[in-house]
Amino acid sequence: MKKEALAPIFVLSLICLFVTGVLSISDMVTRPVIDEASAIRAEEARKEIMPNAGEFMPIYAEGFPNTITEAFEAANNAGYIFIVTAKGYGGNIVIMCGIGPDGRIIKTMTLAEMETRGLSTPVFEMEGEYTGKDKSLEGIDAVTGATITSNAYMGAVRDAFAAFEIVRGMQ
Amino acid sequence: MNRLSTLTNGLVKENPVLVSLLGICPVLAVSTQAANAIGMGLATTFVLLGANIAVALLRNVIPDKVRIPCYIVLVAGFVTLAQMVTEAYAYPLYLSLGIFLPLITTNCIILFRAEIFAKKNTVADSAIDALGMGAGFTLAMLAMASIREILGSGTWFGIPLPVLADDNISIFTMAPGGFVIFGILIAIVNKVSKGKAIKKKEFGCAGCPSAANCQKGGAA
């Protein structure tokens, strides 16, 4: 009776241990590759927004809207980059918003979204319209049929401006 | 049962998606683009192959009482491995599969083949079975994804097609379109096989295409 009860526990534990061992080895192999690739991707995305910014430094301040997941300041005062995660219609919309020292948008870029194909596409195609706008976002309209996506995008940009004001206020 | 029929079983007669109707969640979700369907199919085949081989290897060691937890741990191990490898070396694929990559763990095709085939057969036979089932899964996904991508996006493997690209029917890229295409495919399979694939009158053990295998080892 006792042996019958112990054997399954023993075998299952052994299998778990073995699988854990194999996975930790494969993690040791793949982790550096993954980390390096994601650092390169992040750097490339920042460069795309501010090609002549040089180095970026991560910044953080109290009072940032909680949608701001990361913020960077260009070392040569070329501007700030905010990564904002907003709630869209189909899931999170992650955008990168570059704001220059003059308070105007340099460029916005979508990093990830899961919005309805087709209906929401114009929202992401008109990204270029944000370039040069100040915090009033004058002239930006919501896309018909994709109001939630449009508002989420616009809200994300506004949150980036809110964070921008805080950063500026500290200096 | 000879090995050739073990291999071809998964393609047509016991096609996991269109006949057994298993693993439908990833089929409906990831079949919006043909390239993703191939990626998902290959990832699932890899896990299926690993799990079938491992279960067949350990079939005399694993106590019957804890066989399901043991299978799940093994399957989860292979899935995590696949996840690490795709994230490191095939990042675009990793992104497009998203949550459905880790969810291969709960793909019922894998548990089904472990329970119904691998635990009663040799390692070689189980590997062949996994390849056949994986190929059947991949082909069914590819068929569905091709139809959905061509009609819904007007492209195939990302290549824009004339005429269709200008007037795409975007509902086919969404969930309702997926269900419609899936239903039509099942109907076609049933029509072509003259109702042999899914026997309406014989729902239950006798009508199941896997009945021969399932009852071989006695009721568990």
Short mmCIF file of C-alpha atoms in Angstrom, two decimals:
data_model
loop_
_atom_site.label_atom_id
_atom_site.label_comp_id
_atom_site.label_asym_id
_atom_site.label_seq_id
_atom_site.Cartn_x
_atom_site.Cartn_y
_atom_site.Cartn_z
CA MET A 1 0.00 0.00 0.00
CA LYS A 2 2.68 2.45 1.01
CA LYS A 3 4.90 1.59 -1.92
CA GLU A 4 2.00 1.99 -4.32
CA ALA A 5 1.44 5.51 -3.10
CA LEU A 6 5.09 6.51 -3.19
CA ALA A 7 6.02 5.36 -6.69
CA PRO A 8 3.84 7.91 -8.57
CA ILE A 9 5.15 10.76 -6.41
CA PHE A 10 8.71 9.66 -7.01
CA VAL A 11 8.33 9.31 -10.79
CA LEU A 12 6.47 12.59 -11.22
CA SER A 13 9.04 14.46 -9.12
CA LEU A 14 11.85 12.91 -11.11
CA ILE A 15 10.26 13.94 -14.42
CA CYS A 16 9.70 17.47 -13.12
CA LEU A 17 13.32 17.70 -11.97
CA PHE A 18 14.63 16.43 -15.28
CA VAL A 19 12.49 18.83 -17.34
CA THR A 20 13.54 21.74 -15.11
CA GLY A 21 17.17 20.82 -15.62
CA VAL A 22 16.86 20.66 -19.40
CA LEU A 23 15.01 23.98 -19.51
CA SER A 24 17.54 25.80 -17.33
CA ILE A 25 20.31 24.67 -19.65
CA SER A 26 18.42 25.84 -22.73
CA ASP A 27 17.64 29.11 -20.94
CA MET A 28 21.35 29.63 -20.33
CA VAL A 29 21.95 29.19 -24.06
CA THR A 30 19.10 31.34 -25.42
CA ARG A 31 18.89 34.10 -22.78
CA PRO A 32 21.94 36.10 -23.97
CA VAL A 33 20.73 35.89 -27.59
CA ILE A 34 17.24 37.10 -26.63
CA ASP A 35 18.51 39.95 -24.42
CA GLU A 36 20.97 41.17 -27.00
CA ALA A 37 18.39 41.09 -29.80
CA SER A 38 15.77 42.96 -27.75
CA ALA A 39 18.31 45.64 -26.72
CA ILE A 40 19.24 46.11 -30.38
CA ARG A 41 15.56 46.33 -31.41
CA ALA A 42 14.82 48.94 -28.73
CA GLU A 43 17.87 50.98 -29.73
CA GLU A 44 16.92 50.80 -33.42
CA ALA A 45 13.37 51.93 -32.69
CA ARG A 46 14.67 54.91 -30.70
CA LYS A 47 17.09 55.77 -33.51
CA GLU A 48 14.26 55.69 -36.00
CA ILE A 49 12.44 58.41 -34.07
CA MET A 50 15.51 60.53 -33.38
CA PRO A 51 18.24 59.57 -35.85
CA ASN A 52 20.72 62.17 -34.59
CA ALA A 53 20.14 61.83 -30.87
CA GLY A 54 23.22 59.78 -30.02
CA GLU A 55 22.91 58.11 -26.61
CA PHE A 56 19.67 57.72 -24.69
CA MET A 57 19.34 57.72 -20.91
CA PRO A 58 16.38 56.16 -19.14
CA ILE A 59 14.46 58.65 -16.99
CA TYR A 60 11.70 58.35 -14.43
CA ALA A 61 9.77 60.87 -12.37
CA GLU A 62 7.04 60.76 -9.74
CA GLY A 63 3.63 61.47 -11.17
CA PHE A 64 4.14 59.94 -14.60
CA PRO A 65 0.80 58.60 -15.89
CA ASN A 66 0.83 54.86 -15.19
CA THR A 67 0.49 54.16 -18.90
CA ILE A 68 4.12 55.27 -19.37
CA THR A 69 6.18 52.08 -19.40
CA GLU A 70 9.55 53.57 -20.29
CA ALA A 71 10.96 57.03 -20.85
CA PHE A 72 14.26 58.17 -22.31
CA GLU A 73 16.08 61.43 -22.65
CA ALA A 74 18.48 62.04 -25.51
CA ALA A 75 21.94 62.87 -24.16
CA ASN A 76 22.39 65.78 -26.57
CA ASN A 77 19.04 67.44 -25.71
CA ALA A 78 17.44 66.31 -28.98
CA GLY A 79 14.28 65.42 -27.08
CA TYR A 80 12.48 62.77 -25.09
CA ILE A 81 11.04 59.40 -26.01
CA PHE A 82 8.10 57.91 -24.14
CA ILE A 83 6.84 54.37 -24.52
CA VAL A 84 3.14 54.36 -23.70
CA THR A 85 0.85 51.36 -23.26
CA ALA A 86 -2.78 52.29 -23.82
CA LYS A 87 -5.86 50.12 -23.72
CA GLY A 88 -7.31 49.72 -27.21
CA TYR A 89 -10.27 47.79 -28.54
CA GLY A 90 -8.60 44.40 -28.99
CA GLY A 91 -5.88 44.67 -26.36
CA ASN A 92 -2.99 46.93 -25.53
CA ILE A 93 -1.63 49.47 -27.98
CA VAL A 94 2.04 50.22 -27.35
CA ILE A 95 3.36 53.36 -28.98
CA MET A 96 6.61 55.24 -28.90
CA CYS A 97 6.30 58.99 -28.92
CA GLY A 98 9.24 61.31 -29.47
CA ILE A 99 8.80 64.90 -28.27
CA GLY A 100 11.35 67.61 -29.01
CA PRO A 101 12.55 70.26 -26.55
CA ASP A 102 10.16 72.74 -28.21
CA GLY A 103 7.15 70.63 -27.08
CA ARG A 104 6.33 69.41 -30.56
CA ILE A 105 6.06 65.79 -31.62
CA ILE A 106 9.06 64.56 -33.58
CA LYS A 107 7.48 61.25 -34.54
CA THR A 108 5.15 58.61 -33.17
CA MET A 109 5.49 54.92 -33.88
CA THR A 110 3.39 51.86 -33.06
CA LEU A 111 5.30 49.05 -31.39
CA ALA A 112 2.44 46.60 -30.82
CA GLU A 113 -1.32 46.52 -31.33
CA MET A 114 -4.09 43.95 -31.64
CA GLU A 115 -6.84 46.09 -33.13
CA THR A 116 -9.43 44.95 -35.67
CA ARG A 117 -7.78 44.50 -39.07
CA GLY A 118 -9.09 46.80 -41.75
CA LEU A 119 -11.28 49.05 -39.61
CA SER A 120 -8.45 50.27 -37.42
CA THR A 121 -5.74 50.34 -40.10
CA PRO A 122 -6.26 54.07 -40.98
CA VAL A 123 -5.50 55.01 -37.36
CA PHE A 124 -1.99 53.61 -37.71
CA GLU A 125 -1.55 54.82 -41.28
CA MET A 126 -2.15 58.43 -40.28
CA GLU A 127 0.58 58.32 -37.63
CA GLY A 128 2.58 60.81 -39.69
CA GLU A 129 -0.03 63.49 -39.01
CA TYR A 130 1.11 63.69 -35.39
CA THR A 131 4.55 64.91 -36.41
CA GLY A 132 4.97 68.60 -35.59
CA LYS A 133 1.85 68.82 -33.42
CA ASP A 134 2.01 70.37 -29.96
CA LYS A 135 0.11 69.13 -26.94
CA SER A 136 -3.26 70.45 -28.18
CA LEU A 137 -3.10 67.86 -30.99
CA GLU A 138 -5.07 70.29 -33.14
CA GLY A 139 -6.32 68.89 -36.42
CA ILE A 140 -6.17 65.22 -35.45
CA ASP A 141 -9.52 63.53 -35.95
CA ALA A 142 -10.79 60.14 -34.86
CA VAL A 143 -11.24 57.56 -37.63
CA THR A 144 -14.85 56.64 -38.34
CA GLY A 145 -15.61 53.12 -37.22
CA ALA A 146 -12.50 52.90 -35.09
CA THR A 147 -13.30 55.44 -32.39
CA ILE A 148 -11.96 53.37 -29.51
CA THR A 149 -8.67 52.73 -31.27
CA SER A 150 -8.37 56.39 -32.30
CA ASN A 151 -9.08 57.63 -28.79
CA ALA A 152 -6.65 55.13 -27.28
CA TYR A 153 -3.92 56.31 -29.63
CA MET A 154 -4.64 59.95 -28.94
CA GLY A 155 -4.84 59.29 -25.20
CA ALA A 156 -1.45 57.61 -25.33
CA VAL A 157 0.06 60.66 -27.03
CA ARG A 158 -1.56 62.93 -24.44
CA ASP A 159 -0.08 60.77 -21.66
CA ALA A 160 3.32 61.18 -23.29
CA PHE A 161 2.81 64.96 -23.17
CA ALA A 162 1.75 64.77 -19.52
CA ALA A 163 5.00 62.96 -18.73
CA PHE A 164 6.89 65.45 -20.87
CA GLU A 165 5.49 68.38 -18.85
CA ILE A 166 6.59 66.71 -15.62
CA VAL A 167 10.10 66.16 -16.94
CA ARG A 168 10.29 69.76 -18.17
CA GLY A 169 8.95 71.07 -14.88
CA MET A 170 11.82 69.45 -13.00
CA GLN A 171 14.54 71.15 -15.00
CA MET B 1 -0.96 -1.69 -38.32
CA ASN B 2 1.84 -0.91 -40.75
CA ARG B 3 3.92 2.21 -40.49
CA LEU B 4 2.76 3.84 -43.71
CA SER B 5 -0.82 3.83 -42.55
CA THR B 6 0.32 5.21 -39.18
CA LEU B 7 1.84 8.10 -41.10
CA THR B 8 -1.05 8.76 -43.46
CA ASN B 9 -3.70 8.35 -40.77
CA GLY B 10 -3.05 11.84 -39.51
CA LEU B 11 -3.20 13.37 -42.97
CA VAL B 12 -6.68 12.30 -44.01
CA LYS B 13 -8.49 9.54 -42.16
CA GLU B 14 -7.84 10.81 -38.65
CA ASN B 15 -6.95 14.39 -39.52
CA PRO B 16 -6.80 15.98 -36.06
CA VAL B 17 -8.42 19.24 -37.13
CA LEU B 18 -10.96 18.39 -39.82
CA VAL B 19 -12.03 14.92 -38.64
CA SER B 20 -11.28 14.65 -34.91
CA LEU B 21 -12.00 18.39 -34.48
CA LEU B 22 -9.16 18.83 -31.99
CA GLY B 23 -6.90 21.81 -31.43
CA ILE B 24 -9.43 24.17 -32.96
CA CYS B 25 -8.50 27.15 -30.81
CA PRO B 26 -5.10 27.79 -32.45
CA VAL B 27 -6.54 26.81 -35.84
CA LEU B 28 -9.14 29.55 -35.71
CA ALA B 29 -6.88 32.12 -34.10
CA VAL B 30 -3.62 31.82 -36.03
CA SER B 31 -5.01 30.96 -39.48
CA THR B 32 -5.28 34.55 -40.70
CA GLN B 33 -2.00 34.35 -42.64
CA ALA B 34 -0.53 31.38 -44.47
CA ALA B 35 2.98 32.06 -43.14
CA ASN B 36 1.75 32.01 -39.54
CA ALA B 37 -0.12 28.76 -40.17
CA ILE B 38 3.12 27.10 -41.31
CA GLY B 39 4.95 28.45 -38.26
CA MET B 40 2.26 27.29 -35.86
CA GLY B 41 2.08 23.92 -37.63
CA LEU B 42 5.83 23.39 -37.35
CA ALA B 43 5.92 24.44 -33.69
CA THR B 44 3.04 22.10 -32.86
CA THR B 45 4.64 19.25 -34.84
CA PHE B 46 7.88 19.74 -32.91
CA VAL B 47 6.08 19.55 -29.56
CA LEU B 48 3.98 16.62 -30.73
CA LEU B 49 7.07 14.74 -31.86
CA GLY B 50 8.93 15.42 -28.62
CA ALA B 51 5.96 14.54 -26.43
CA ASN B 52 5.14 11.34 -28.33
CA ILE B 53 8.75 10.14 -28.19
CA ALA B 54 9.11 10.99 -24.50
CA VAL B 55 5.82 9.34 -23.56
CA ALA B 56 6.64 6.23 -25.58
CA LEU B 57 10.10 6.05 -23.99
CA LEU B 58 8.69 6.33 -20.48
CA ARG B 59 5.56 4.30 -21.09
CA ASN B 60 6.68 1.53 -18.76
CA VAL B 61 7.98 3.89 -16.10
CA ILE B 62 5.08 6.31 -15.71
CA PRO B 63 2.53 5.00 -13.21
CA ASP B 64 -1.00 5.02 -14.56
CA LYS B 65 -2.29 7.12 -11.67
CA VAL B 66 -0.14 10.15 -12.48
CA ARG B 67 0.16 9.74 -16.24
CA ILE B 68 -1.72 12.94 -17.15
CA PRO B 69 0.43 15.21 -14.90
CA CYS B 70 3.53 13.46 -16.25
CA TYR B 71 2.42 14.06 -19.85
CA ILE B 72 1.63 17.70 -19.13
CA VAL B 73 5.03 18.31 -17.54
CA LEU B 74 6.77 16.74 -20.53
CA VAL B 75 4.62 18.68 -23.03
CA ALA B 76 5.13 21.94 -21.14
CA GLY B 77 8.88 21.32 -21.20
CA PHE B 78 8.92 20.94 -24.97
CA VAL B 79 6.68 23.99 -25.41
CA THR B 80 8.94 26.15 -23.26
CA LEU B 81 11.93 24.91 -25.23
CA ALA B 82 10.18 25.81 -28.51
CA GLN B 83 9.31 29.22 -27.07
CA MET B 84 12.89 29.98 -26.05
CA VAL B 85 14.26 28.88 -29.41
CA THR B 86 11.75 30.87 -31.50
CA GLU B 87 12.24 33.98 -29.35
CA ALA B 88 15.99 33.75 -29.77
CA TYR B 89 16.26 32.72 -33.41
CA ALA B 90 12.89 33.42 -35.12
CA TYR B 91 11.60 36.56 -33.44
CA PRO B 92 9.02 37.62 -36.11
CA LEU B 93 7.42 34.16 -35.85
CA TYR B 94 7.50 34.43 -32.04
CA LEU B 95 5.62 37.74 -32.29
CA SER B 96 3.01 36.52 -34.75
CA LEU B 97 2.21 33.36 -32.76
CA GLY B 98 1.92 35.39 -29.57
CA ILE B 99 -0.01 33.72 -26.77
CA PHE B 100 -0.77 30.67 -28.92
CA LEU B 101 2.80 29.46 -28.68
CA PRO B 102 2.74 28.78 -24.90
CA LEU B 103 -0.84 27.56 -25.29
CA ILE B 104 0.40 24.60 -27.36
CA THR B 105 0.77 23.01 -23.92
CA THR B 106 -2.97 22.69 -23.69
CA ASN B 107 -3.46 21.71 -27.33
CA CYS B 108 -5.60 18.62 -26.98
CA ILE B 109 -4.09 16.96 -30.08
CA ILE B 110 -0.87 16.42 -28.14
CA LEU B 111 -2.47 14.95 -25.04
CA PHE B 112 -4.79 12.92 -27.26
CA ARG B 113 -1.92 11.31 -29.19
CA ALA B 114 0.03 10.67 -25.98
CA GLU B 115 -2.93 9.01 -24.33
CA ILE B 116 -4.29 7.14 -27.33
CA PHE B 117 -1.13 6.18 -29.20
CA ALA B 118 2.26 6.86 -27.61
CA LYS B 119 1.57 5.15 -24.30
CA LYS B 120 0.84 1.85 -26.08
CA ASN B 121 3.34 1.91 -28.96
CA THR B 122 7.07 1.85 -29.59
CA VAL B 123 9.19 4.99 -29.84
CA ALA B 124 9.56 4.68 -33.63
CA ASP B 125 5.85 4.19 -34.24
CA SER B 126 5.02 7.09 -31.93
CA ALA B 127 7.44 9.35 -33.77
CA ILE B 128 5.84 8.41 -37.11
CA ASP B 129 2.39 9.00 -35.65
CA ALA B 130 3.48 12.43 -34.41
CA LEU B 131 4.87 13.38 -37.82
CA GLY B 132 1.66 12.30 -39.56
CA MET B 133 -0.56 14.12 -37.09
CA GLY B 134 1.66 17.19 -37.21
CA ALA B 135 1.55 17.21 -41.00
CA GLY B 136 -2.23 16.82 -40.95
CA PHE B 137 -2.53 19.70 -38.50
CA THR B 138 -0.18 21.89 -40.55
CA LEU B 139 -1.96 21.12 -43.85
CA ALA B 140 -5.40 21.82 -42.39
CA MET B 141 -4.11 25.09 -40.93
CA LEU B 142 -2.47 26.00 -44.23
CA ALA B 143 -5.65 25.30 -46.20
CA MET B 144 -7.70 27.44 -43.86
CA ALA B 145 -5.14 30.22 -43.63
CA SER B 146 -4.72 30.35 -47.41
CA ILE B 147 -8.45 30.79 -47.97
CA ARG B 148 -8.71 33.37 -45.21
CA GLU B 149 -5.64 35.31 -46.31
CA ILE B 150 -6.56 35.30 -50.01
CA LEU B 151 -10.16 36.39 -49.46
CA GLY B 152 -9.65 38.49 -46.35
CA SER B 153 -6.44 40.34 -47.09
CA GLY B 154 -6.01 39.77 -50.83
CA THR B 155 -2.52 38.36 -50.26
CA TRP B 156 -0.92 34.91 -50.07
CA PHE B 157 2.23 34.47 -47.96
CA GLY B 158 2.24 38.25 -47.86
CA ILE B 159 2.35 38.63 -51.66
CA PRO B 160 -0.46 40.91 -52.89
CA LEU B 161 -2.74 39.26 -55.46
CA PRO B 162 -4.27 41.22 -58.36
CA VAL B 163 -7.93 42.32 -58.06
CA LEU B 164 -8.39 40.64 -54.64
CA ALA B 165 -5.97 43.00 -52.93
CA ASP B 166 -8.15 45.99 -53.89
CA ASP B 167 -11.41 44.45 -52.73
CA ASN B 168 -10.59 42.28 -49.74
CA ILE B 169 -13.41 40.88 -47.60
CA SER B 170 -12.03 41.69 -44.19
CA ILE B 171 -14.57 39.58 -42.27
CA PHE B 172 -12.54 36.52 -43.28
CA THR B 173 -9.61 37.76 -41.22
CA MET B 174 -11.85 38.04 -38.15
CA ALA B 175 -13.26 35.33 -35.90
CA PRO B 176 -16.67 34.93 -37.62
CA GLY B 177 -15.00 34.41 -41.00
CA GLY B 178 -12.75 31.81 -39.40
CA PHE B 179 -15.74 29.83 -38.16
CA VAL B 180 -17.45 30.03 -41.56
CA ILE B 181 -14.40 28.75 -43.45
CA PHE B 182 -13.82 26.05 -40.81
CA GLY B 183 -17.41 24.82 -41.15
CA ILE B 184 -17.21 24.77 -44.94
CA LEU B 185 -13.93 22.82 -44.86
CA ILE B 186 -15.41 20.19 -42.53
CA ALA B 187 -18.44 19.93 -44.82
CA ILE B 188 -16.19 19.43 -47.85
CA VAL B 189 -14.15 16.74 -46.09
CA ASN B 190 -17.34 14.97 -45.11
CA LYS B 191 -18.80 15.24 -48.62
CA VAL B 192 -15.63 14.00 -50.33
CA SER B 193 -15.33 11.05 -47.94
CA LYS B 194 -19.06 10.40 -48.44
CA GLY B 195 -19.76 10.85 -44.75
CA LYS B 196 -17.15 8.33 -43.68
CA ALA B 197 -14.98 10.92 -41.96
CA ILE B 198 -17.57 11.95 -39.44
CA LYS B 199 -20.38 9.42 -39.17
CA LYS B 200 -23.45 11.20 -38.01
CA LYS B 201 -25.36 8.12 -36.97
CA GLU B 202 -22.55 6.63 -35.00
CA PHE B 203 -21.56 9.32 -32.57
CA GLY B 204 -19.91 7.54 -29.69
CA CYS B 205 -17.00 5.16 -29.44
CA ALA B 206 -17.82 2.98 -32.47
CA GLY B 207 -18.11 5.92 -34.85
CA CYS B 208 -14.79 7.45 -33.82
CA PRO B 209 -11.98 7.11 -36.39
CA SER B 210 -9.58 6.39 -33.51
CA ALA B 211 -11.70 3.56 -32.11
CA ALA B 212 -9.31 0.81 -33.20
CA ASN B 213 -6.40 2.39 -31.36
CA CYS B 214 -8.34 3.50 -28.37
CA GLN B 215 -9.77 0.13 -27.49
CA LYS B 216 -6.60 -1.80 -28.25
CA GLY B 217 -5.14 -1.27 -24.81
CA GLY B 218 -8.41 -1.78 -23.03
CA ALA B 219 -10.41 0.94 -21.33
CA ALA B 220 -8.18 2.96 -19.05
#
